[in-house]
């Protein structure tokens, strides 16, 4: 009797361990499938980012080449340049743009904008599906005058830079040649004032006050937004 009991107990113990073993094997398979699925998702996200990055680079190059093709002969006359990496079109002569400390566009800048902007928006129209936003960005030096603090100067310059870009947008929006693009401008063009937050510095690391006073036109493509969305999803 004792031998029979021991045999049954051993069989039950063996059956128990076989069940646990089967359970562990099943869990291992489940974890394996989860790992494979996560790996596939990661690879898929990496593929998407790579495709968008390639498209982004190709779009950047195409827009840059188109802008250079249109404005290359004017850049020296206007003292302007186009940054290949950021698609930023910068006018570097603040005296031509605005009177010092004033928001109103002077007559020389009006004449320049009347020539520049209709051609600019015509070039960008060829890429309107790839463009998320065009920013008219205003920048100032960090100084105001000797009678205000650095903090007061920052906010006074903020008001100045915002007023200038708003006036630029209002002026170019009202140009007759731009009328066909007004709906697109409303949806995609923004006027932004950065005050002195992004100064131009020289080789010694000191602010170049004159160079810091500038107005830029920057193109932001859809690819930048899509890449950020994918990265946020992955994180």
Tab-separated table of C-alpha atoms in Angstrom, residues 6-16:
chain	number	residue	atom	x	y	z
A	6	UNK	CA	4.377	6.698	-3.146
A	7	UNK	CA	4.061	5.778	-6.809
A	8	UNK	CA	0.903	7.866	-7.193
A	9	UNK	CA	2.497	10.796	-5.390
A	10	UNK	CA	5.496	10.595	-7.662
A	11	UNK	CA	3.273	10.497	-10.712
A	12	UNK	CA	1.300	13.532	-9.466
A	13	UNK	CA	4.543	15.412	-8.753
A	14	UNK	CA	5.871	14.531	-12.202
A	15	UNK	CA	2.577	15.641	-13.779
A	16	UNK	CA	2.761	18.895	-11.782
